[in-house]
Amino acid sequence: MSIKLQNVSKSFGEVTAVTRVSFSVEEGELLALLGPSGGGKTTVLRMIAGLETPTEGDVFIRGNRVNDLSVQKRNIGFVFQNYALFKNMSVFKNIAFGLTIKKWRTSEIQTRVLELMELFGLDGLEKRYPHQLSGGQRQRVAIARALAPKPTVLLLDEPFGAVDARIRQDLREWLVRLHHDLKVTTIFVTHDQEEAMEVSNRIVIFSRGHLEQIGTPREVYEQPANEFVARFIGVMNVLELEVLRGIARFGELEFPAPEIADGLKVRIGFRPYAVQVSGDPDEFRYRATLRHTFFLGIMLRLELELPSGLTLRARMTKEEYAQRGLEDGVHVSFQIRNYKVLSGGKSQLHHESGAQTEPPPAIAEGI
C-alpha cells in the first residue's frame, strides 16, 4: 500500500474543510479526487503532500506516519494547476531544479533530464523559456520536473485546468500512457467528471468535506452510493414517489416497492441509458412525446415529455435512433429497464419485470 489516510480532518479556524476522511491508495495506482469546488479534495491532496497538517487523524506513506514530516522528506512530486515554472529558467533548468537542490552530480542530472525530455516529447526545447511554450508543453515540463527526483508519489492539482479542451484531451491520453509506462503512484484532483472517469483506476468523490464514495469509474456511475453521487456523476433522472399497496407511483409511472410501507415516500433514480424508447406508440407501457434530441457525438440524448408534464431524459446511439424511426415531435412509447432506490428504501439496483438490461454505452460520450 502506497498511501493511507486514517480519519483525517482539517479545520481552518472555525471552518472545517475535511471531516474524518479515510481511504488508501495502492502502489502504482492512478487515483482521482473528484468533487465540486469547496468539497475538500485539494485540502486532502495538500495534507498528503505536507503542505497542510491534519487537525486530526494520520497520513501514512508506504507504512510510515508522515504527519510531522516536512514536504522535502516525503519524496513527493507535486504539480500545481498554474504550473509554477520558473520564468527565468530554461526548460532544461526547470526540469533539473529538484535534482540540483538534491545535489545530484552534473552528469546524472544531464542524463535524467534528457531521458525525461525524450519521454515527454520535449526534445529540442531544452533552451526555451516557459513563455515560449504552449500550454500543453508547459504542463509536461511541470510534470517532468516533479518526476525528475524519482518521487514515491506524484500529486497533480487540477493538472489540465489551464489549457483548452483539445489540449486537455491530448494531455489526458498522454497521462494514461505515461502512468502505464512509469507506474508511479499518482493522485490527481479534478472537478471534471468526464476527466476522472476517463483517466483514473478509481475515483474518490467528495462533497462539503465528506467522502461520499470511492470506487472504479463503472462502480460510481452504475452503483452510486447516494443521490449526490448519482447526480454529480453523469445525468440521472430522479423522482420522488409515494408508496401505495407495494407500488411507488409518480403520475403515470409505477415502480414495484414491496419492502416499503404504504404512505412513505421514496426517491428513485435511473440513467438515461435505462430508458428504452420506441417510435411505435404501442410497443412499450408508457407514452410520451419526443420534444428534443441533443447531439453528443456517437450518442444522442432525448428529452421526453409525458402526458402529466414530467420530462425524462433517454440516451441511445445514432443508429438506434434511425432504426426506431424517431424524430422531434413524434409520439413514442418507452420503458425503464432498471432503476436505483436513492433514499427511503434499500439502496440497490432494481430491474423492471420483463425488461432486458445491458451495460451503458461508452461513458465518456455524454455521461
Tab-separated table of C-alpha atoms in Angstrom:
chain	number	residue	atom	x	y	z
A	1	MET	CA	0.000	0.000	0.000
A	2	SER	CA	1.429	3.362	-1.049
A	3	ILE	CA	-0.753	5.914	0.807
A	4	LYS	CA	-3.273	5.662	3.610
A	5	LEU	CA	-5.424	8.332	5.251
A	6	GLN	CA	-6.993	7.370	8.559
A	7	ASN	CA	-9.817	9.522	9.998
A	8	VAL	CA	-8.201	12.696	8.682
A	9	SER	CA	-9.851	16.047	9.415
A	10	LYS	CA	-8.729	19.595	8.693
A	11	SER	CA	-10.092	22.838	10.122
A	12	PHE	CA	-9.153	26.411	9.336
A	13	GLY	CA	-10.253	28.311	12.410
A	14	GLU	CA	-13.968	27.605	12.808
A	15	VAL	CA	-14.333	26.272	9.269
A	16	THR	CA	-13.997	22.503	8.813
A	17	ALA	CA	-12.695	21.734	5.324
A	18	VAL	CA	-12.348	17.937	5.672
A	19	THR	CA	-14.168	15.628	8.100
A	20	ARG	CA	-12.856	12.180	9.127
A	21	VAL	CA	-11.714	11.021	5.702
A	22	SER	CA	-10.243	7.522	5.350
A	23	PHE	CA	-9.026	5.781	2.199
A	24	SER	CA	-5.944	4.049	0.838
A	25	VAL	CA	-4.077	4.132	-2.461
A	26	GLU	CA	-2.395	1.037	-3.846
A	27	GLU	CA	1.153	1.052	-5.177
A	28	GLY	CA	1.153	2.159	-8.815
A	29	GLU	CA	-2.500	3.261	-8.798
A	30	LEU	CA	-3.863	6.294	-10.652
A	31	LEU	CA	-6.500	7.793	-8.340
A	32	ALA	CA	-8.781	10.789	-8.904
A	33	LEU	CA	-10.090	13.066	-6.141
A	34	LEU	CA	-13.328	14.417	-7.578
A	35	GLY	CA	-15.898	16.878	-6.306
A	36	PRO	CA	-17.338	20.382	-6.629
A	37	SER	CA	-15.429	23.477	-5.552
A	38	GLY	CA	-15.090	23.584	-1.769
A	39	GLY	CA	-15.550	19.811	-1.476
A	40	GLY	CA	-12.215	19.277	0.301
A	41	LYS	CA	-10.304	17.427	-2.414
A	42	THR	CA	-7.416	19.912	-2.747
A	43	THR	CA	-7.063	20.126	1.043
A	44	VAL	CA	-6.708	16.333	1.140
A	45	LEU	CA	-4.051	16.477	-1.584
A	46	ARG	CA	-2.124	19.175	0.292
A	47	MET	CA	-2.199	17.122	3.512
A	48	ILE	CA	-0.698	14.160	1.656
A	49	ALA	CA	1.999	16.465	0.261
A	50	GLY	CA	2.752	18.002	3.658
A	51	LEU	CA	1.621	21.493	2.641
A	52	GLU	CA	-1.129	21.280	5.289
A	53	THR	CA	-1.100	19.468	8.641
A	54	PRO	CA	-4.165	17.421	9.647
A	55	THR	CA	-6.133	18.753	12.601
A	56	GLU	CA	-6.979	15.139	13.436
A	57	GLY	CA	-6.080	11.733	12.037
A	58	ASP	CA	-2.990	10.324	10.355
A	59	VAL	CA	-1.376	10.216	6.917
A	60	PHE	CA	0.813	7.240	6.032
A	61	ILE	CA	3.170	6.853	3.071
A	62	ARG	CA	4.436	3.321	2.500
A	63	GLY	CA	3.511	2.396	6.048
A	64	ASN	CA	5.225	5.361	7.708
A	65	ARG	CA	3.234	8.038	9.553
A	66	VAL	CA	4.250	11.358	7.980
A	67	ASN	CA	2.118	13.926	9.846
A	68	ASP	CA	5.212	15.622	11.252
A	69	LEU	CA	7.465	15.006	8.251
A	70	SER	CA	8.402	18.026	6.118
A	71	VAL	CA	7.495	18.316	2.446
A	72	GLN	CA	11.126	17.785	1.447
A	73	LYS	CA	11.390	14.488	3.340
A	74	ARG	CA	8.211	12.891	1.963
A	75	ASN	CA	9.651	12.211	-1.509
A	76	ILE	CA	6.543	13.665	-3.163
A	77	GLY	CA	6.274	15.208	-6.622
A	78	PHE	CA	3.682	17.999	-6.685
A	79	VAL	CA	2.318	19.750	-9.788
A	80	PHE	CA	0.228	22.904	-9.322
A	81	GLN	CA	-2.604	23.964	-11.599
A	82	ASN	CA	-0.711	27.079	-12.767
A	83	TYR	CA	2.448	25.028	-13.478
A	84	ALA	CA	4.620	27.250	-11.170
A	85	LEU	CA	7.524	27.095	-13.626
A	86	PHE	CA	10.467	29.413	-13.097
A	87	LYS	CA	10.098	32.095	-15.780
A	88	ASN	CA	13.787	32.994	-15.815
A	89	MET	CA	14.925	29.378	-16.291
A	90	SER	CA	15.092	27.325	-19.473
A	91	VAL	CA	13.148	24.079	-19.871
A	92	PHE	CA	16.295	22.117	-19.038
A	93	LYS	CA	16.957	24.076	-15.839
A	94	ASN	CA	13.313	23.893	-14.769
A	95	ILE	CA	13.324	20.097	-15.027
A	96	ALA	CA	16.741	19.895	-13.356
A	97	PHE	CA	15.810	22.192	-10.460
A	98	GLY	CA	14.931	19.490	-7.929
A	99	LEU	CA	17.985	17.455	-8.842
A	100	THR	CA	20.248	20.462	-8.356
A	101	ILE	CA	18.753	21.086	-4.906
A	102	LYS	CA	19.367	17.433	-4.018
A	103	LYS	CA	22.985	17.853	-5.210
A	104	TRP	CA	22.904	15.224	-7.934
A	105	ARG	CA	26.092	15.033	-9.993
A	106	THR	CA	26.121	17.093	-13.190
A	107	SER	CA	26.438	14.003	-15.390
A	108	GLU	CA	23.475	12.352	-13.606
A	109	ILE	CA	21.365	15.492	-13.979
A	110	GLN	CA	22.178	15.656	-17.693
A	111	THR	CA	21.206	12.014	-18.209
A	112	ARG	CA	17.993	12.232	-16.183
A	113	VAL	CA	16.742	15.468	-17.764
A	114	LEU	CA	17.407	14.312	-21.329
A	115	GLU	CA	15.702	10.983	-20.521
A	116	LEU	CA	12.571	12.797	-19.325
A	117	MET	CA	12.564	15.259	-22.231
A	118	GLU	CA	12.562	12.365	-24.679
A	119	LEU	CA	9.865	10.512	-22.722
A	120	PHE	CA	7.668	13.629	-22.536
A	121	GLY	CA	8.098	14.636	-26.202
A	122	LEU	CA	10.082	17.765	-25.322
A	123	ASP	CA	13.152	17.064	-27.487
A	124	GLY	CA	14.752	20.208	-28.858
A	125	LEU	CA	13.034	22.522	-26.351
A	126	GLU	CA	15.699	22.443	-23.633
A	127	LYS	CA	16.850	26.054	-24.255
A	128	ARG	CA	13.389	27.577	-24.476
A	129	TYR	CA	11.751	29.527	-21.654
A	130	PRO	CA	8.216	28.955	-20.334
A	131	HIS	CA	6.730	31.902	-22.229
A	132	GLN	CA	7.943	30.327	-25.492
A	133	LEU	CA	5.953	27.108	-24.886
A	134	SER	CA	2.340	26.126	-25.474
A	135	GLY	CA	0.084	25.375	-22.510
A	136	GLY	CA	0.385	21.640	-23.104
A	137	GLN	CA	4.194	21.850	-23.284
A	138	ARG	CA	4.363	23.883	-20.056
A	139	GLN	CA	2.255	21.267	-18.278
A	140	ARG	CA	4.556	18.499	-19.499
A	141	VAL	CA	7.588	20.404	-18.248
A	142	ALA	CA	5.913	20.838	-14.840
A	143	ILE	CA	5.206	17.102	-14.579
A	144	ALA	CA	8.711	16.225	-15.794
A	145	ARG	CA	10.189	18.491	-13.105
A	146	ALA	CA	8.063	16.776	-10.449
A	147	LEU	CA	9.134	13.314	-11.636
A	148	ALA	CA	12.830	14.125	-12.090
A	149	PRO	CA	13.901	13.207	-8.500
A	150	LYS	CA	12.036	9.851	-8.815
A	151	PRO	CA	9.358	10.547	-6.168
A	152	THR	CA	7.366	7.846	-4.389
A	153	VAL	CA	4.101	9.600	-5.238
A	154	LEU	CA	3.048	12.121	-7.901
A	155	LEU	CA	0.342	14.616	-6.889
A	156	LEU	CA	-1.454	16.719	-9.509
A	157	ASP	CA	-3.777	19.603	-8.560
A	158	GLU	CA	-6.241	20.271	-11.414
A	159	PRO	CA	-3.427	19.404	-13.848
A	160	PHE	CA	-5.281	20.249	-17.066
A	161	GLY	CA	-7.490	23.095	-15.886
A	162	ALA	CA	-5.437	25.852	-17.540
A	163	VAL	CA	-5.480	24.514	-21.112
A	164	ASP	CA	-8.198	24.438	-23.765
A	165	ALA	CA	-10.424	21.434	-24.459
A	166	ARG	CA	-8.410	19.975	-27.364
A	167	ILE	CA	-5.086	20.115	-25.493
A	168	ARG	CA	-6.795	18.826	-22.332
A	169	GLN	CA	-7.973	15.720	-24.178
A	170	ASP	CA	-4.470	15.108	-25.563
A	171	LEU	CA	-2.941	15.521	-22.098
A	172	ARG	CA	-5.401	13.052	-20.564
A	173	GLU	CA	-4.429	10.376	-23.064
A	174	TRP	CA	-0.760	11.222	-22.597
A	175	LEU	CA	-1.042	10.954	-18.796
A	176	VAL	CA	-2.620	7.485	-19.057
A	177	ARG	CA	0.191	6.293	-21.339
A	178	LEU	CA	2.820	7.864	-19.081
A	179	HIS	CA	1.370	6.213	-15.993
A	180	HIS	CA	1.252	2.868	-17.771
A	181	ASP	CA	4.958	3.198	-18.610
A	182	LEU	CA	6.235	4.590	-15.286
A	183	LYS	CA	3.718	3.059	-12.848
A	184	VAL	CA	4.270	5.858	-10.318
A	185	THR	CA	1.503	6.082	-7.704
A	186	THR	CA	-0.455	9.133	-8.876
A	187	ILE	CA	-3.265	11.150	-7.292
A	188	PHE	CA	-4.901	13.985	-9.193
A	189	VAL	CA	-7.567	16.495	-8.208
A	190	THR	CA	-10.286	17.426	-10.671
A	191	HIS	CA	-13.830	18.789	-10.728
A	192	ASP	CA	-14.336	17.367	-14.228
A	193	GLN	CA	-16.379	14.157	-14.014
A	194	GLU	CA	-15.511	13.032	-17.530
A	195	GLU	CA	-11.806	13.533	-16.871
A	196	ALA	CA	-11.933	11.432	-13.708
A	197	MET	CA	-13.928	8.681	-15.433
A	198	GLU	CA	-11.599	8.548	-18.420
A	199	VAL	CA	-8.208	8.680	-16.694
A	200	SER	CA	-8.341	7.043	-13.252
A	201	ASN	CA	-8.349	3.483	-11.911
A	202	ARG	CA	-10.567	4.591	-9.003
A	203	ILE	CA	-12.364	7.774	-8.004
A	204	VAL	CA	-12.789	9.300	-4.529
A	205	ILE	CA	-15.828	11.604	-4.523
A	206	PHE	CA	-16.033	14.487	-2.040
A	207	SER	CA	-18.793	16.873	-1.019
A	208	ARG	CA	-18.556	19.526	1.698
A	209	GLY	CA	-15.504	17.888	3.228
A	210	HIS	CA	-17.022	14.408	3.396
A	211	LEU	CA	-16.017	11.332	1.411
A	212	GLU	CA	-19.202	10.273	-0.381
A	213	GLN	CA	-17.956	7.226	-2.293
A	214	ILE	CA	-14.819	5.524	-3.552
A	215	GLY	CA	-14.831	3.051	-6.434
A	216	THR	CA	-13.959	2.364	-10.050
A	217	PRO	CA	-15.453	4.659	-12.700
A	218	ARG	CA	-18.004	1.983	-13.550
A	219	GLU	CA	-18.946	1.420	-9.891
A	220	VAL	CA	-19.602	5.077	-9.088
A	221	TYR	CA	-21.553	5.501	-12.334
A	222	GLU	CA	-23.692	2.369	-12.170
A	223	GLN	CA	-23.903	1.972	-8.381
A	224	PRO	CA	-23.889	5.468	-6.836
A	225	ALA	CA	-23.838	5.368	-3.029
A	226	ASN	CA	-26.354	8.203	-2.668
A	227	GLU	CA	-28.242	10.878	-4.548
A	228	PHE	CA	-25.353	13.341	-4.514
A	229	VAL	CA	-23.079	10.880	-6.335
A	230	ALA	CA	-25.885	9.877	-8.697
A	231	ARG	CA	-26.465	13.478	-9.736
A	232	PHE	CA	-22.800	14.530	-9.751
A	233	ILE	CA	-21.563	11.643	-11.916
A	234	GLY	CA	-23.336	11.996	-15.230
A	235	VAL	CA	-27.026	12.583	-15.867
A	236	MET	CA	-29.658	10.970	-13.638
A	237	ASN	CA	-33.444	11.099	-13.748
A	238	VAL	CA	-34.543	11.454	-10.099
A	239	LEU	CA	-38.157	11.126	-8.922
A	240	GLU	CA	-39.835	11.261	-5.516
A	241	LEU	CA	-42.723	8.801	-5.351
A	242	GLU	CA	-45.326	7.801	-2.782
A	243	VAL	CA	-45.852	4.126	-1.990
A	244	LEU	CA	-49.337	2.621	-2.020
A	245	ARG	CA	-50.063	-1.123	-1.817
A	246	GLY	CA	-46.470	-2.033	-2.638
A	247	ILE	CA	-46.226	0.257	-5.678
A	248	ALA	CA	-44.320	3.575	-5.820
A	249	ARG	CA	-46.131	5.994	-8.120
A	250	PHE	CA	-45.350	9.294	-9.803
A	251	GLY	CA	-48.042	10.338	-12.251
A	252	GLU	CA	-48.368	7.510	-14.738
A	253	LEU	CA	-45.082	5.872	-13.701
A	254	GLU	CA	-45.128	2.888	-11.337
A	255	PHE	CA	-42.260	1.001	-9.676
A	256	PRO	CA	-42.536	-2.136	-7.511
A	257	ALA	CA	-41.764	-1.319	-3.844
A	258	PRO	CA	-42.897	-4.351	-1.808
A	259	GLU	CA	-40.469	-3.670	1.084
A	260	ILE	CA	-41.698	-0.108	1.747
A	261	ALA	CA	-44.669	0.709	3.961
A	262	ASP	CA	-47.717	2.419	2.469
A	263	GLY	CA	-47.734	6.198	2.687
A	264	LEU	CA	-43.946	6.547	2.773
A	265	LYS	CA	-42.028	8.403	0.088
A	266	VAL	CA	-39.070	7.007	-1.809
A	267	ARG	CA	-36.602	8.675	-4.180
A	268	ILE	CA	-35.512	6.621	-7.139
A	269	GLY	CA	-33.081	7.357	-9.949
A	270	PHE	CA	-32.306	5.934	-13.374
A	271	ARG	CA	-29.744	6.803	-16.020
A	272	PRO	CA	-30.821	7.968	-19.492
A	273	TYR	CA	-29.484	4.724	-21.000
A	274	ALA	CA	-32.027	2.796	-18.858
A	275	VAL	CA	-34.943	4.439	-20.714
A	276	GLN	CA	-35.733	2.351	-23.797
A	277	VAL	CA	-37.667	4.336	-26.420
A	278	SER	CA	-39.639	3.115	-29.456
A	279	GLY	CA	-41.178	5.015	-32.356
A	280	ASP	CA	-44.126	2.575	-32.081
A	281	PRO	CA	-46.541	4.187	-29.565
A	282	ASP	CA	-47.865	0.743	-28.603
A	283	GLU	CA	-44.636	-1.231	-28.121
A	284	PHE	CA	-43.958	-0.263	-24.505
A	285	ARG	CA	-46.127	0.508	-21.490
A	286	TYR	CA	-45.615	4.267	-21.160
A	287	ARG	CA	-46.241	7.013	-23.724
A	288	ALA	CA	-44.551	10.350	-24.288
A	289	THR	CA	-43.704	12.986	-26.878
A	290	LEU	CA	-40.113	13.330	-28.085
A	291	ARG	CA	-39.596	17.050	-27.524
A	292	HIS	CA	-35.904	17.472	-28.332
A	293	THR	CA	-32.841	15.483	-29.392
A	294	PHE	CA	-29.356	16.559	-28.256
A	295	PHE	CA	-26.358	15.539	-30.381
A	296	LEU	CA	-23.445	14.208	-28.260
A	297	GLY	CA	-21.123	12.722	-30.855
A	298	ILE	CA	-21.782	8.994	-31.250
A	299	MET	CA	-24.621	9.280	-28.726
A	300	LEU	CA	-27.903	11.178	-28.716
A	301	ARG	CA	-29.779	12.345	-25.620
A	302	LEU	CA	-33.556	12.525	-25.905
A	303	GLU	CA	-35.936	14.716	-23.929
A	304	LEU	CA	-39.304	13.017	-23.405
A	305	GLU	CA	-42.416	14.806	-22.208
A	306	LEU	CA	-45.044	12.594	-20.528
A	307	PRO	CA	-48.800	13.373	-20.594
A	308	SER	CA	-48.525	14.515	-16.956
A	309	GLY	CA	-45.947	17.145	-17.975
A	310	LEU	CA	-42.989	15.263	-16.469
A	311	THR	CA	-39.767	15.438	-18.521
A	312	LEU	CA	-37.380	12.470	-18.677
A	313	ARG	CA	-34.025	12.034	-20.405
A	314	ALA	CA	-33.146	8.993	-22.501
A	315	ARG	CA	-29.999	8.094	-24.443
A	316	MET	CA	-29.164	5.957	-27.481
A	317	THR	CA	-26.799	5.689	-30.431
A	318	LYS	CA	-27.431	7.442	-33.725
A	319	GLU	CA	-28.000	4.052	-35.353
A	320	GLU	CA	-30.696	3.091	-32.810
A	321	TYR	CA	-32.362	6.467	-33.274
A	322	ALA	CA	-32.627	5.960	-37.023
A	323	GLN	CA	-33.736	2.319	-36.745
A	324	ARG	CA	-36.560	3.216	-34.358
A	325	GLY	CA	-37.927	5.903	-36.654
A	326	LEU	CA	-37.525	8.732	-34.154
A	327	GLU	CA	-37.600	12.476	-34.716
A	328	ASP	CA	-38.533	15.521	-32.673
A	329	GLY	CA	-42.271	15.948	-32.154
A	330	VAL	CA	-43.334	12.307	-32.655
A	331	HIS	CA	-45.330	10.264	-30.140
A	332	VAL	CA	-43.296	7.407	-28.672
A	333	SER	CA	-43.556	4.641	-26.099
A	334	PHE	CA	-40.907	3.761	-23.535
A	335	GLN	CA	-39.978	1.528	-20.622
A	336	ILE	CA	-37.495	1.977	-17.770
A	337	ARG	CA	-35.212	-1.051	-17.783
A	338	ASN	CA	-33.634	-0.540	-14.371
A	339	TYR	CA	-33.611	1.973	-11.547
A	340	LYS	CA	-31.987	2.542	-8.182
A	341	VAL	CA	-33.539	3.468	-4.838
A	342	LEU	CA	-31.626	6.549	-3.657
A	343	SER	CA	-33.403	7.150	-0.352
A	344	GLY	CA	-36.385	5.864	1.597
A	345	GLY	CA	-35.589	2.199	0.955
A	346	LYS	CA	-32.727	-0.195	0.285
A	347	SER	CA	-30.164	1.451	-1.984
A	348	GLN	CA	-29.758	-1.180	-4.679
A	349	LEU	CA	-30.321	-1.661	-8.384
A	350	HIS	CA	-33.769	-2.896	-9.416
A	351	HIS	CA	-34.886	-4.292	-12.775
A	352	GLU	CA	-38.374	-3.807	-14.164
A	353	SER	CA	-40.176	-7.103	-14.713
A	354	GLY	CA	-39.662	-8.312	-18.273
A	355	ALA	CA	-37.229	-5.520	-19.150
A	356	GLN	CA	-33.876	-6.507	-20.584
A	357	THR	CA	-30.787	-4.833	-19.167
A	358	GLU	CA	-27.456	-4.071	-20.727
A	359	PRO	CA	-24.333	-2.136	-19.738
A	360	PRO	CA	-24.292	1.551	-20.699
A	361	PRO	CA	-22.582	2.700	-23.892
A	362	ALA	CA	-19.183	4.410	-23.664
A	363	ILE	CA	-19.410	6.526	-20.536
A	364	ALA	CA	-17.304	9.415	-21.817
A	365	GLU	CA	-19.759	10.121	-24.662
A	366	GLY	CA	-22.256	12.380	-22.929
A	367	ILE	CA	-22.393	10.829	-19.476
